[in-house]
PDB file of C-alpha atoms in Angstrom:
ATOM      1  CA  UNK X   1      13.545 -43.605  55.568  1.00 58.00           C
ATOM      2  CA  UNK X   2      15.467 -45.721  53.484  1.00 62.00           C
ATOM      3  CA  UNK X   3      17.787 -42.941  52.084  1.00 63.00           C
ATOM      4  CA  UNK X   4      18.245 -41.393  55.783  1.00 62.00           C
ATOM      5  CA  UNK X   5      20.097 -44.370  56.941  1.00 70.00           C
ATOM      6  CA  UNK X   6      22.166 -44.975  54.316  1.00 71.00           C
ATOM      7  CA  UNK X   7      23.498 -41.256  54.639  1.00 63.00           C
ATOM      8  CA  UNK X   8      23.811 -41.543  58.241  1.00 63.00           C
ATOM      9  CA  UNK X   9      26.148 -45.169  57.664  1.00 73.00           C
ATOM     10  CA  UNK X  10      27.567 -42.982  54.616  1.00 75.00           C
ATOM     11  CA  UNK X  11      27.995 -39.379  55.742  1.00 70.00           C
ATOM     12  CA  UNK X  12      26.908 -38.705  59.946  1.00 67.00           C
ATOM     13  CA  UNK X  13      23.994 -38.217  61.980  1.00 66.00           C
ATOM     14  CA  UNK X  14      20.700 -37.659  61.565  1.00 63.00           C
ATOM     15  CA  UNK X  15      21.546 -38.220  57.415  1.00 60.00           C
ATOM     16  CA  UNK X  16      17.897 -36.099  57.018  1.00 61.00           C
ATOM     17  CA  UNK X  17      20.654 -33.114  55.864  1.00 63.00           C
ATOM     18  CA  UNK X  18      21.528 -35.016  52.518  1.00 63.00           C
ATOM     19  CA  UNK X  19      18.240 -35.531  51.217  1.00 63.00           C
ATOM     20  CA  UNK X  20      16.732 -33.946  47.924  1.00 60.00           C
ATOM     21  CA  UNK X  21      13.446 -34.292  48.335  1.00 65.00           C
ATOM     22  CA  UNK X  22      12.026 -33.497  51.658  1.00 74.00           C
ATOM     23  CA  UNK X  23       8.800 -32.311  49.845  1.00 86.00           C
ATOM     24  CA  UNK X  24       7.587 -33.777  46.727  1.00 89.00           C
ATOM     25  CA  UNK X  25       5.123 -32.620  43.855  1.00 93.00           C
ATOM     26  CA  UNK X  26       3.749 -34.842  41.101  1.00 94.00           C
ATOM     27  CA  UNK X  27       2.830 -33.368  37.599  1.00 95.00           C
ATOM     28  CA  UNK X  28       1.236 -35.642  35.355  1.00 95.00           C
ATOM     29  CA  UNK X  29       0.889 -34.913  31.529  1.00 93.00           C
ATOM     30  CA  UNK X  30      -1.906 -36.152  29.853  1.00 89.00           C
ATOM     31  CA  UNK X  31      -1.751 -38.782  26.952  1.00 79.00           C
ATOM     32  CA  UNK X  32      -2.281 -38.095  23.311  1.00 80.00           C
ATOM     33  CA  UNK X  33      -1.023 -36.788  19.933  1.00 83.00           C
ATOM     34  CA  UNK X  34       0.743 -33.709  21.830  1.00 86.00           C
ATOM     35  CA  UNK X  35       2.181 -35.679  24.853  1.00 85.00           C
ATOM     36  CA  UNK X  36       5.653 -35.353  23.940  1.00 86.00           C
ATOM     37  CA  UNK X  37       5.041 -31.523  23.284  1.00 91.00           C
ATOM     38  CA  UNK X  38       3.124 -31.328  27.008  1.00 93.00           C
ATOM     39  CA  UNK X  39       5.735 -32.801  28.746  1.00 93.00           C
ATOM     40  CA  UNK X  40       8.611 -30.580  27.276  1.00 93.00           C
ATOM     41  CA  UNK X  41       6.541 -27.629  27.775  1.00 94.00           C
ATOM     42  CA  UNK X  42       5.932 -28.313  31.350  1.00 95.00           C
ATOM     43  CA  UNK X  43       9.926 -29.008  31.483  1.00 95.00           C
ATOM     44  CA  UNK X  44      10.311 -25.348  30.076  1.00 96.00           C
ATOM     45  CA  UNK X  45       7.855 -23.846  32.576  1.00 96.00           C
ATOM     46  CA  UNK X  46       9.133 -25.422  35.783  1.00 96.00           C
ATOM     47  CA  UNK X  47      12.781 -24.701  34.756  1.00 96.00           C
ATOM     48  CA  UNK X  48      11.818 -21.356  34.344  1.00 95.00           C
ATOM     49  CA  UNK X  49       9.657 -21.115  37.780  1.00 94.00           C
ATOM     50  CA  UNK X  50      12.783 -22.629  39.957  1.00 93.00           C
ATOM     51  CA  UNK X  51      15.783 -21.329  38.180  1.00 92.00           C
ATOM     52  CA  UNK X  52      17.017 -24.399  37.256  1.00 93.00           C
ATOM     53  CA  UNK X  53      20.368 -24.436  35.763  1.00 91.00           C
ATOM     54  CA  UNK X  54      23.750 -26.346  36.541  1.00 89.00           C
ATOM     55  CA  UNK X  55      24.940 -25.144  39.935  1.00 86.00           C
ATOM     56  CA  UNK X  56      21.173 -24.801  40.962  1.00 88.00           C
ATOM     57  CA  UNK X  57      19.003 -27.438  40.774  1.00 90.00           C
ATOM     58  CA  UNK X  58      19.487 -30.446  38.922  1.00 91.00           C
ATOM     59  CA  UNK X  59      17.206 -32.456  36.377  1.00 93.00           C
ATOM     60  CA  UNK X  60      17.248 -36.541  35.947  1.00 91.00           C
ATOM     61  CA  UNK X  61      15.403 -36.860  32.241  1.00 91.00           C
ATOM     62  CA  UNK X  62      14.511 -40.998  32.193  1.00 88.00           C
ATOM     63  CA  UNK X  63      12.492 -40.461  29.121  1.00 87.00           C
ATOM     64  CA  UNK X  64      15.933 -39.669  27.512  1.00 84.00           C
ATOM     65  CA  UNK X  65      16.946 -42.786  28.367  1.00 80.00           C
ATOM     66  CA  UNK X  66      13.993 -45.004  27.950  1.00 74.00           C
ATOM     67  CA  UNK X  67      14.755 -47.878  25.934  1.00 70.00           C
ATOM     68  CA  UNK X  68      18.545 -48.059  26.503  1.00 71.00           C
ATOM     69  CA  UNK X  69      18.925 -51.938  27.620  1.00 68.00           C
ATOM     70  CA  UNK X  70      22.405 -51.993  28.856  1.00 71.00           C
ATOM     71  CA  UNK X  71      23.525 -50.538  32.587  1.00 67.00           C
ATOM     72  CA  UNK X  72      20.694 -49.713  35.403  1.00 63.00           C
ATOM     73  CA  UNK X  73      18.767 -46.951  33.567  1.00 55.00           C
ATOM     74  CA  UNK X  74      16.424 -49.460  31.506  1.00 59.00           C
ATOM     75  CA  UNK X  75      15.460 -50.627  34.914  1.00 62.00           C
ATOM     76  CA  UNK X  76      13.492 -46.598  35.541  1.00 71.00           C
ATOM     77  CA  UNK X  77      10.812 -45.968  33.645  1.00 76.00           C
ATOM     78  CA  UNK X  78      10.338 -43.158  31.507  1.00 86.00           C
ATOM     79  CA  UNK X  79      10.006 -40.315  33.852  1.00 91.00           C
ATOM     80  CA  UNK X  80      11.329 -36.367  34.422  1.00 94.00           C
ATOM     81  CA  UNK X  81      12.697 -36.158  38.383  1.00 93.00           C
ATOM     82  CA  UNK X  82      14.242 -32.308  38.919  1.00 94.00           C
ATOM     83  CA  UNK X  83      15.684 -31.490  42.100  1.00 91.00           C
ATOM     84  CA  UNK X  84      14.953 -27.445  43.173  1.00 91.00           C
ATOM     85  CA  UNK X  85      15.046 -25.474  46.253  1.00 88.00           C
ATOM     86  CA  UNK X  86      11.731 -24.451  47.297  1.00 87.00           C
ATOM     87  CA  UNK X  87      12.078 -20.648  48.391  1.00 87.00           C
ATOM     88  CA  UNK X  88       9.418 -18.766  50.205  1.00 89.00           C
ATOM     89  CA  UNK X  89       9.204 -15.629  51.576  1.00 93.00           C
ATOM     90  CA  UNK X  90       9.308 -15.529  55.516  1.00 93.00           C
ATOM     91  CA  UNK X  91      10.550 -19.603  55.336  1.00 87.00           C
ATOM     92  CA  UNK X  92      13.701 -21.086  54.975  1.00 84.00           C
ATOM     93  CA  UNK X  93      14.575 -22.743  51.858  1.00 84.00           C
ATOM     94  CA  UNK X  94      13.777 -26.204  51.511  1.00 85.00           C
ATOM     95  CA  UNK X  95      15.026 -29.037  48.755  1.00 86.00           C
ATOM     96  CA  UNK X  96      12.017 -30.943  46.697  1.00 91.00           C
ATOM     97  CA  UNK X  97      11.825 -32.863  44.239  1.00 92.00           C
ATOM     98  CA  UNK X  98       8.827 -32.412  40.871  1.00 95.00           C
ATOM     99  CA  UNK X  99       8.485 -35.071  39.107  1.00 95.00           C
ATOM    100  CA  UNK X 100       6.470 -35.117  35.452  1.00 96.00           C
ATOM    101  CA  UNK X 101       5.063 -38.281  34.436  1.00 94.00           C
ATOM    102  CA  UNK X 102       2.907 -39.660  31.175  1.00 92.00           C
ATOM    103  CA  UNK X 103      -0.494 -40.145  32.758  1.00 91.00           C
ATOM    104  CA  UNK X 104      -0.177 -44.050  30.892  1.00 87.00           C
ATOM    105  CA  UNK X 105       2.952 -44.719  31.529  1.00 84.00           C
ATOM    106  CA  UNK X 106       2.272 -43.377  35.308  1.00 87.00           C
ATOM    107  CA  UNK X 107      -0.559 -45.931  35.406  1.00 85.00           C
ATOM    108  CA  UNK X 108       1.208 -49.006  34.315  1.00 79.00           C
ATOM    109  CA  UNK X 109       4.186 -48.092  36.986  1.00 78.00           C
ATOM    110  CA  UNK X 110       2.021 -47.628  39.643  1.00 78.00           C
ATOM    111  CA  UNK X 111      -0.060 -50.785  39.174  1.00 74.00           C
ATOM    112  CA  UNK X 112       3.189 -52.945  38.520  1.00 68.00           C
ATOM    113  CA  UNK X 113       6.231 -51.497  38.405  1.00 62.00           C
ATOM    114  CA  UNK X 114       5.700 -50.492  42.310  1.00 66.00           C
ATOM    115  CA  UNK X 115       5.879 -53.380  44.076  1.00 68.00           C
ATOM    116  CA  UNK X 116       9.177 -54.401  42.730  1.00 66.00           C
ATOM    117  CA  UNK X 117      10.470 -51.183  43.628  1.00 67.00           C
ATOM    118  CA  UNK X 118       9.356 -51.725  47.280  1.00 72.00           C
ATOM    119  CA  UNK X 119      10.646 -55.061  47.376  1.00 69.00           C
ATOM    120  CA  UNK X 120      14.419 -53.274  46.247  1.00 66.00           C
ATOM    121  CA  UNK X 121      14.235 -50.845  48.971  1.00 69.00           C
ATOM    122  CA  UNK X 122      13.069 -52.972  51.730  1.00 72.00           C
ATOM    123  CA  UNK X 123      15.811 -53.638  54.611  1.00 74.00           C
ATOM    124  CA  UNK X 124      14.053 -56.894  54.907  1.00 72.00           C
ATOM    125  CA  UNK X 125      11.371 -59.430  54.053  1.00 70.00           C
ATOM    126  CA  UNK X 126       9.424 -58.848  57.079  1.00 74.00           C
ATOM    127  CA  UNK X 127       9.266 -55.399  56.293  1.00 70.00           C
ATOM    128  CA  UNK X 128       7.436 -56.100  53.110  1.00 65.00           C
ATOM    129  CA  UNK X 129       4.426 -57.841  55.148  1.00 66.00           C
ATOM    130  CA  UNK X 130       1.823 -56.461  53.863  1.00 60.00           C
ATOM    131  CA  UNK X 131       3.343 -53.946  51.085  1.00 51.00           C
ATOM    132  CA  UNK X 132       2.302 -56.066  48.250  1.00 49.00           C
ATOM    133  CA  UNK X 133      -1.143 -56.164  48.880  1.00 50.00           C
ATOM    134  CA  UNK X 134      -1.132 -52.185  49.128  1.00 49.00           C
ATOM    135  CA  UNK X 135       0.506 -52.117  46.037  1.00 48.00           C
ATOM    136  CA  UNK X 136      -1.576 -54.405  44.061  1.00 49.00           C
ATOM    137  CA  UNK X 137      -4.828 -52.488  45.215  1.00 51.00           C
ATOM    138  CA  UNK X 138      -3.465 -49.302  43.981  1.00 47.00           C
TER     139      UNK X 138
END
């Protein structure tokens, strides 16, 4: 919702045309010894499954950049966001967005990080009513 309107002030009416991720998947990696390997593997799979490459497709890597404490990306945690187009026979194609998380680090984002990202993309206070408390029981 938040995205739609600022493509609509940005770009024109209805904005829905500039989105990325119209449907979403979650893959989540299990921790361990071979977490790192997991994670890469599933990278190699999915890039593989959705032809992603430059000019098609695109892949934000935030466990690249975890740890880097100068700019905005320390403020993402360590995550793997790639952008495909979902094609299916008899359908048209439609943009999504996977994303691969740690199954740990996925835990401690979800029961903290959350709420602060909320409280960034909120038009306004009153539109948080409420929000926090769904976060925190997550």
């Amino acid at each position: 919702k938040a995205k739609t309107k600022e493509y609509v002030e940005e770009k024109s009416w209805p904005g829905s045309e500039y989105l990325g991720d119209c449907l979403r998947a979650m893959v989540v990696c299990r921790g361990g010894k071979e977490s790192g390997d997991m994670i890469y593997q599933t990278w190699l799979q999915l890039k593989e499954a959705f032809c992603i490459k430059k000019g098609n497709g695109r892949l934000k890597n935030n466990f690249a950049t975890a740890g880097v404490l100068k700019g905005e990306k320390h403020q993402k945690p360590p995550d793997m966001l790639m952008n495909i187009t979902l094609n299916v026979e008899g359908c048209m194609p439609m943009p999504a967005e996977i994303q691969v998380h740690h199954e740990g680090i996925l835990e401690l984002k979800e029961s903290r990080d959350h709420l602060l990202y909320e409280i960034y993309r909120a038009e306004s206070i009153s539109s948080l009513q409420g929000a926090g408390q769904a976060s925190n029981n997550t």
